[in-house]
mmCIF file of C-alpha atoms in Angstrom:
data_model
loop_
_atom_site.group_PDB
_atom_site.id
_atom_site.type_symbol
_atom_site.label_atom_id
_atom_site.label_comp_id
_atom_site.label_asym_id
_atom_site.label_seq_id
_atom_site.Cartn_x
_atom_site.Cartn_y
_atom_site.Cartn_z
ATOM 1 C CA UNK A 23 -9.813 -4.288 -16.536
ATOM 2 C CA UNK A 24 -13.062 -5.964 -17.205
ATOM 3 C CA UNK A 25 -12.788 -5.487 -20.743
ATOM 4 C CA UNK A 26 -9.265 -6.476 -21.279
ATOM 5 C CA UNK A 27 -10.118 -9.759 -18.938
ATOM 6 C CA UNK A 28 -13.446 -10.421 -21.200
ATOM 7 C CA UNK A 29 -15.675 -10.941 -17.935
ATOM 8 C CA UNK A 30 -18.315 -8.885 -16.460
ATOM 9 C CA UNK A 31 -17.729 -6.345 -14.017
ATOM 10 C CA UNK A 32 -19.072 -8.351 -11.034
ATOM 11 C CA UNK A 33 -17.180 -11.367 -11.273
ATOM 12 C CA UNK A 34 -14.040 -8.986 -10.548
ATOM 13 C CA UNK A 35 -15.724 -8.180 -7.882
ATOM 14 C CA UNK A 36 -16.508 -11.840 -6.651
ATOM 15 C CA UNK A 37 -12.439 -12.322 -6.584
ATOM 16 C CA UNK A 38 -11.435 -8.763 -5.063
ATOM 17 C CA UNK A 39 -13.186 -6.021 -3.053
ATOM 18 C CA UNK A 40 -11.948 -2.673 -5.030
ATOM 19 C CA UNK A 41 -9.256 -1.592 -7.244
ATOM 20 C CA UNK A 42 -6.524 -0.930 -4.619
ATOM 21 C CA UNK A 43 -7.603 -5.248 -3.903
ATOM 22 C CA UNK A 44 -6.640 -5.778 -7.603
ATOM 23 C CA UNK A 45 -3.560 -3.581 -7.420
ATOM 24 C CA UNK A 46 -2.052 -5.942 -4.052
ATOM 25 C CA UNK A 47 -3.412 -8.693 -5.916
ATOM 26 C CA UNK A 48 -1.056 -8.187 -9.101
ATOM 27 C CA UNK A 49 1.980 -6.977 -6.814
ATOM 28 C CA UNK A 50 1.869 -10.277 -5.051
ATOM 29 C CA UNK A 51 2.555 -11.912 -8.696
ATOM 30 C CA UNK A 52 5.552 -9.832 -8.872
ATOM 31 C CA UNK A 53 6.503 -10.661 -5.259
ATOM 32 C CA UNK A 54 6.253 -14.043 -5.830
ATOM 33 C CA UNK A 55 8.137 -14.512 -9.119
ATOM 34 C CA UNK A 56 10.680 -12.309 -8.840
ATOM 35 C CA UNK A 57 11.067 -12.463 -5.244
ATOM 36 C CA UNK A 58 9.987 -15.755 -3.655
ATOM 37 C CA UNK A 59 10.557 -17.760 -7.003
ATOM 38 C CA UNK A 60 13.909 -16.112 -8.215
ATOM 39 C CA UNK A 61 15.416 -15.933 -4.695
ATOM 40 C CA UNK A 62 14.646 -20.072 -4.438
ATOM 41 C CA UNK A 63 16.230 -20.614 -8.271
ATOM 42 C CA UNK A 64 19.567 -18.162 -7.433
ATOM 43 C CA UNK A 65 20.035 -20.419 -4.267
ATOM 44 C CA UNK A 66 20.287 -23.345 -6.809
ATOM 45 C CA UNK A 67 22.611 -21.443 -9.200
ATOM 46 C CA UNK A 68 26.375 -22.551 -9.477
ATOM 47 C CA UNK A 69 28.338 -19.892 -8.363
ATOM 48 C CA UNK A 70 29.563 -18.256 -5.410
ATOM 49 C CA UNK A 71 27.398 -16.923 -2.546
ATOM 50 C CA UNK A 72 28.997 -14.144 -2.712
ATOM 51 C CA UNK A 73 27.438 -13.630 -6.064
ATOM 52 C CA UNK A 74 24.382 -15.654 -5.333
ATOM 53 C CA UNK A 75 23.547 -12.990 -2.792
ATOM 54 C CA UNK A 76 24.204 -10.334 -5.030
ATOM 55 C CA UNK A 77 22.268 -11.503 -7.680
ATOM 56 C CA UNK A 78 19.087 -12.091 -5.506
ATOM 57 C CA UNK A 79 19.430 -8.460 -4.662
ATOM 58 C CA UNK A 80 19.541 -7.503 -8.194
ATOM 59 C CA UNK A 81 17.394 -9.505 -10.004
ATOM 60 C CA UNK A 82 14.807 -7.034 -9.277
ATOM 61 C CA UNK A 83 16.523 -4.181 -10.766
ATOM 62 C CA UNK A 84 17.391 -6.346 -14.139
ATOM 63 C CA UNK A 85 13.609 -6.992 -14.634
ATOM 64 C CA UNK A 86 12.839 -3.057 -14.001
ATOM 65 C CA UNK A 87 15.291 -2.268 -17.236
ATOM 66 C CA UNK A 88 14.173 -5.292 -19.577
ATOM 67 C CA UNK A 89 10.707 -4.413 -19.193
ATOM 68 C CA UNK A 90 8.824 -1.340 -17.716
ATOM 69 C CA UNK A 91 5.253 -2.773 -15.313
ATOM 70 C CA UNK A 92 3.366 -0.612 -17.484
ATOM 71 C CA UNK A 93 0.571 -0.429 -14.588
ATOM 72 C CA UNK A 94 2.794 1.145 -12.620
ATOM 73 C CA UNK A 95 1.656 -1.408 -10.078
ATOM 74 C CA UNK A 96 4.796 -1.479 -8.118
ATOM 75 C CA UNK A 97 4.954 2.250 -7.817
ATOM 76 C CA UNK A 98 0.839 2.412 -6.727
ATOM 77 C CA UNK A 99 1.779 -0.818 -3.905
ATOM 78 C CA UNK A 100 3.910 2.084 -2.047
ATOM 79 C CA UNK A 101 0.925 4.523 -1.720
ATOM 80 C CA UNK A 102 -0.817 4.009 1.850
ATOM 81 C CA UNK A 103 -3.958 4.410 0.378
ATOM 82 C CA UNK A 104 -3.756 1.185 -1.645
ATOM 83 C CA UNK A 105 -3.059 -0.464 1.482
ATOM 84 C CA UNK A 106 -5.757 0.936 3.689
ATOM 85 C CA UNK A 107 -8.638 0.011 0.985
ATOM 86 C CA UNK A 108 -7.187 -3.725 0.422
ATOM 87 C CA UNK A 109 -8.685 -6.553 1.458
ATOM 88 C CA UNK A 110 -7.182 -8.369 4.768
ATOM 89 C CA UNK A 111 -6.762 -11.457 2.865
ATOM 90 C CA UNK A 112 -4.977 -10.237 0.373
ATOM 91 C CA UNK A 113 -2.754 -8.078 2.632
ATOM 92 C CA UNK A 114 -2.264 -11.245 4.263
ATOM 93 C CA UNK A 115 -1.411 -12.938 1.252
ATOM 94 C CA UNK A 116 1.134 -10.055 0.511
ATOM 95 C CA UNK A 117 2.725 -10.579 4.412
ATOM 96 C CA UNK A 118 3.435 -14.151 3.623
ATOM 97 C CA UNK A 119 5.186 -13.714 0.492
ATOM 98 C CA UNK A 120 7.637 -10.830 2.574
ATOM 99 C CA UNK A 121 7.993 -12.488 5.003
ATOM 100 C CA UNK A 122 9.121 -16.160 2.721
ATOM 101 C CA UNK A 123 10.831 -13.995 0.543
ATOM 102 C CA UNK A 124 12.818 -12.319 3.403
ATOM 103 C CA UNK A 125 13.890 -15.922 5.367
ATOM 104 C CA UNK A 126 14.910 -17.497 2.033
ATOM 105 C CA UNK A 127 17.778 -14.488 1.880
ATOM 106 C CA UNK A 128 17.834 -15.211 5.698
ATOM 107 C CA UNK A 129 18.591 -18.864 5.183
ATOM 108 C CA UNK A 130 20.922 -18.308 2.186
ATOM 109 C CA UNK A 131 23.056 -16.237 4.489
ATOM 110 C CA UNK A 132 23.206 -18.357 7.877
ATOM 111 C CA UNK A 133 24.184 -21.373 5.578
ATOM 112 C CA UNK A 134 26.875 -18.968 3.706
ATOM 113 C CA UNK A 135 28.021 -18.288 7.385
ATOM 114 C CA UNK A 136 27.828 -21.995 8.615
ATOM 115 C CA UNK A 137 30.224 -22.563 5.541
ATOM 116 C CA UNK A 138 32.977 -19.860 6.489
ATOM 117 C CA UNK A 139 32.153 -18.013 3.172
ATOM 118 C CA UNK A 140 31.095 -14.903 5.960
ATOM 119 C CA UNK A 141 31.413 -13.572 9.779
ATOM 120 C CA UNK A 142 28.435 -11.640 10.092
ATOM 121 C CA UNK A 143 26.387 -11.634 13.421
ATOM 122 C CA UNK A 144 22.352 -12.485 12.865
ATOM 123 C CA UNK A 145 21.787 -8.988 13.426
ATOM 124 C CA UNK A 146 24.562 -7.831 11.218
ATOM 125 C CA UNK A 147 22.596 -10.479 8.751
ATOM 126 C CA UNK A 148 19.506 -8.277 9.396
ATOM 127 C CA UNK A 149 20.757 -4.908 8.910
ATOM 128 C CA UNK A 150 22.354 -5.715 5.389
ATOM 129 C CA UNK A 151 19.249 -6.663 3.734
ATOM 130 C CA UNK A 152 17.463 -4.219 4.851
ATOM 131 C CA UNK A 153 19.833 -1.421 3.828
ATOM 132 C CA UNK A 154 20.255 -3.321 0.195
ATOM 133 C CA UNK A 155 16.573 -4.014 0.303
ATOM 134 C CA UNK A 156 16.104 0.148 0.218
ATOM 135 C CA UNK A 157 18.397 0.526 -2.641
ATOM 136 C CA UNK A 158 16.564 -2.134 -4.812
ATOM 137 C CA UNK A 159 13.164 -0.706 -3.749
ATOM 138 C CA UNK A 160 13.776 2.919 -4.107
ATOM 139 C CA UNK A 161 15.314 2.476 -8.159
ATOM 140 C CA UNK A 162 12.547 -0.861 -9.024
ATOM 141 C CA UNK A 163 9.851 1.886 -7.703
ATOM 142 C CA UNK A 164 11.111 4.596 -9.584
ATOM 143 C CA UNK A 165 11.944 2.982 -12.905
ATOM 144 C CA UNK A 166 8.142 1.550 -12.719
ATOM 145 C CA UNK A 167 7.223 5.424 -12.746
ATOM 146 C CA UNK A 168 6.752 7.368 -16.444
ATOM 147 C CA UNK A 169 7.885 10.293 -14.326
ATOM 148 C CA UNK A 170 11.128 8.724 -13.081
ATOM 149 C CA UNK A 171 12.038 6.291 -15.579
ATOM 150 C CA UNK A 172 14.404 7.540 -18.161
ATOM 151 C CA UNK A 173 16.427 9.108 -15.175
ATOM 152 C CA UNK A 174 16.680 5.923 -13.989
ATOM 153 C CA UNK A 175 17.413 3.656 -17.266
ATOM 154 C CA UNK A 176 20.284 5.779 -17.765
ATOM 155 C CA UNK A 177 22.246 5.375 -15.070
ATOM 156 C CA UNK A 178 24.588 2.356 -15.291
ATOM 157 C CA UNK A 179 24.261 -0.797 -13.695
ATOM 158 C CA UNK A 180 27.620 -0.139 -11.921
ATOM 159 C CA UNK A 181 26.390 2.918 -9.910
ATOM 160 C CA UNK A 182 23.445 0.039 -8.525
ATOM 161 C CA UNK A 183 26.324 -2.504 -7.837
ATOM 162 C CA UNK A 184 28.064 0.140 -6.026
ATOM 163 C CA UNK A 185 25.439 1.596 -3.855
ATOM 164 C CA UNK A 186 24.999 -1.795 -2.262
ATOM 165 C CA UNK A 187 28.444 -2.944 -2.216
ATOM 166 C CA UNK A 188 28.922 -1.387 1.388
ATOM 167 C CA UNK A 189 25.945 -3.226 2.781
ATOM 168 C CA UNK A 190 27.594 -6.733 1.388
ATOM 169 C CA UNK A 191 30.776 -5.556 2.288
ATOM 170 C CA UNK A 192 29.404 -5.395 6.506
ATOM 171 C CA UNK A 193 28.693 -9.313 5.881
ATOM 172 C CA UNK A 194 32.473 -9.547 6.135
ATOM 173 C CA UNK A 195 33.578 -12.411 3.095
ATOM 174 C CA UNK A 196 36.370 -14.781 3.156
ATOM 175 C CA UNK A 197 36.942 -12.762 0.324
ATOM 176 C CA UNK A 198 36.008 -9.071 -0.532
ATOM 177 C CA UNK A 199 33.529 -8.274 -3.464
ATOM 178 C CA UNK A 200 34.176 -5.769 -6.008
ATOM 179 C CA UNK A 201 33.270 -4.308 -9.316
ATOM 180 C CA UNK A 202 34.616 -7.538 -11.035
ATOM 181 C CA UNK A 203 31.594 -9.480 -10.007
ATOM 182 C CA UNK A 204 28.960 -7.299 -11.481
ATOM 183 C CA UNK A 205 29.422 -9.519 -14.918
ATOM 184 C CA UNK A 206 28.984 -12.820 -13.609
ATOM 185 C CA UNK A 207 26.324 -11.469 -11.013
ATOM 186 C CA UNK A 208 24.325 -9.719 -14.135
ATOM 187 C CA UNK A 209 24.824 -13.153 -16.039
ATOM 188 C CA UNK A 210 22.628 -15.002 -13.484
ATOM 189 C CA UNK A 211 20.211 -12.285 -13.185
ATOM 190 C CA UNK A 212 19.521 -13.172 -17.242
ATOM 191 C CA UNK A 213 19.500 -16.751 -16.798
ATOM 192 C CA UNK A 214 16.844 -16.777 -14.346
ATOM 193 C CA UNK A 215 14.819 -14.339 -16.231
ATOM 194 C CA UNK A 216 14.910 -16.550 -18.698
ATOM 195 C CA UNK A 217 14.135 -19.666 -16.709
ATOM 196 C CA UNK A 218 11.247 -17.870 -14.789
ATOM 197 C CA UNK A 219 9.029 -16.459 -18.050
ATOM 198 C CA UNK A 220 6.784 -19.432 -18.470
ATOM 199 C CA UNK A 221 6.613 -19.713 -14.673
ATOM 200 C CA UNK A 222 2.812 -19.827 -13.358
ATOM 201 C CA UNK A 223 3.029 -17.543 -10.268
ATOM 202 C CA UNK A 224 -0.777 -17.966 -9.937
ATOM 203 C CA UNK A 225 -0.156 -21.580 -8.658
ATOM 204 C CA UNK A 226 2.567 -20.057 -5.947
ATOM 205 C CA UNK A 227 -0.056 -17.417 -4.904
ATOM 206 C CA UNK A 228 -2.884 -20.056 -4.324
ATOM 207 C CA UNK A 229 -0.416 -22.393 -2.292
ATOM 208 C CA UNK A 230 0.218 -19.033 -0.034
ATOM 209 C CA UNK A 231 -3.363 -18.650 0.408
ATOM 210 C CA UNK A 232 -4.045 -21.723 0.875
ATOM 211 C CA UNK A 233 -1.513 -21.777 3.879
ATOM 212 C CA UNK A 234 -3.194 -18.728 5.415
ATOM 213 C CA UNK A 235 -6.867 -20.666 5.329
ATOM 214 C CA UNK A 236 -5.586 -23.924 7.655
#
């Protein structure tokens, strides 16, 4: 890494405390662009919440089959032992953007609600993003994974849409989703991949730490 950043060894080691600091470090970046950063552009998007929602879910997924996170890093920030030999800063750092990341879909939801577009109960609210948060984790993980990843490339974007269609479904819409919306929900997913690759997530990352230090 020292090589391919053309510094010396010890000045990575000024900015992080070991290689399982470096590995948090760069799965922040990915937290915060494609989690914190495309949640808050989707919000913006015209189209319905229904799809808005959708999207925010799968946005994730779309970036996993354009382009592979050749250090797996991803896949390594779900081993315990990356964790355990982090720094508490940047664990800290990693919280924050869950946590902002997590209230944004929160938000987007309880204002969805306060416009009759759903009936769902906070905890109702709760239990749907975690259960669609599982299905976007468990095929992002594995299709960051050399082991995993044709498997995963081949299966359609439908059977994705599906598996979380029951979770969106327990929101209870004014109006039920269904297989129809995977085009338009797909479209946004491009357009904010587009808008989002000359984004500098650095500057996000140093606001969050920044936050954590007052």
């Amino acid at each position: 890494m020292a090589r391919q950043s053309n510094c010396p060894v010890n000045s990575l080691y000024n900015y992080f405390s070991s290689r399982e600091d470096i590995a948090v470090g760069l799965f922040n970046r990915i937290i915060g662009k494609w989690g914190v950063k495309a949640t808050q552009e989707i919000a913006l998007y015209p189209a319905s919440y229904q799809q808005r929602f959708m999207a925010m879910q799968l946005v994730w997924v779309h970036r996993a089959r354009q382009a592979m996170d050749p250090a797996g890093v991803q896949f390594l920030a779900a081993m315990p032992c990356v964790w355990k030999h982090a720094s508490h800063h940047r664990i800290a750092t990693t919280r924050k953007l869950l946590d902002s990341w997590y209230q944004l879909n929160c938000d987007f939801l309880e204002r969805a609600r306060t416009l009759g577009e759903l009936q769902a109960t906070d905890e109702e609210i709760h239990h749907c993003l975690n259960l669609v948060t599982c299905v976007e984790r468990g095929f992002s993980l594995f299709s960051n994974n050399y082991s995993f990843r044709d498997e995963m490339m081949q299966m359609p974007m439908e059977r994705v849409f599906e598996a979380m269609l029951p979770s969106i479904a327990s929101l209870r819409w004014s109006r039920p989703m269904t297989l129809a919306s995977l085009e338009p929900v797909m479209a946004i997913c491009t357009d904010i991949d587009l808008q989002l690759q000359q984004f500098d997530v650095d500057e996000l990352i140093e606001r969050v730490e920044a936050s954590l230090e007052e």
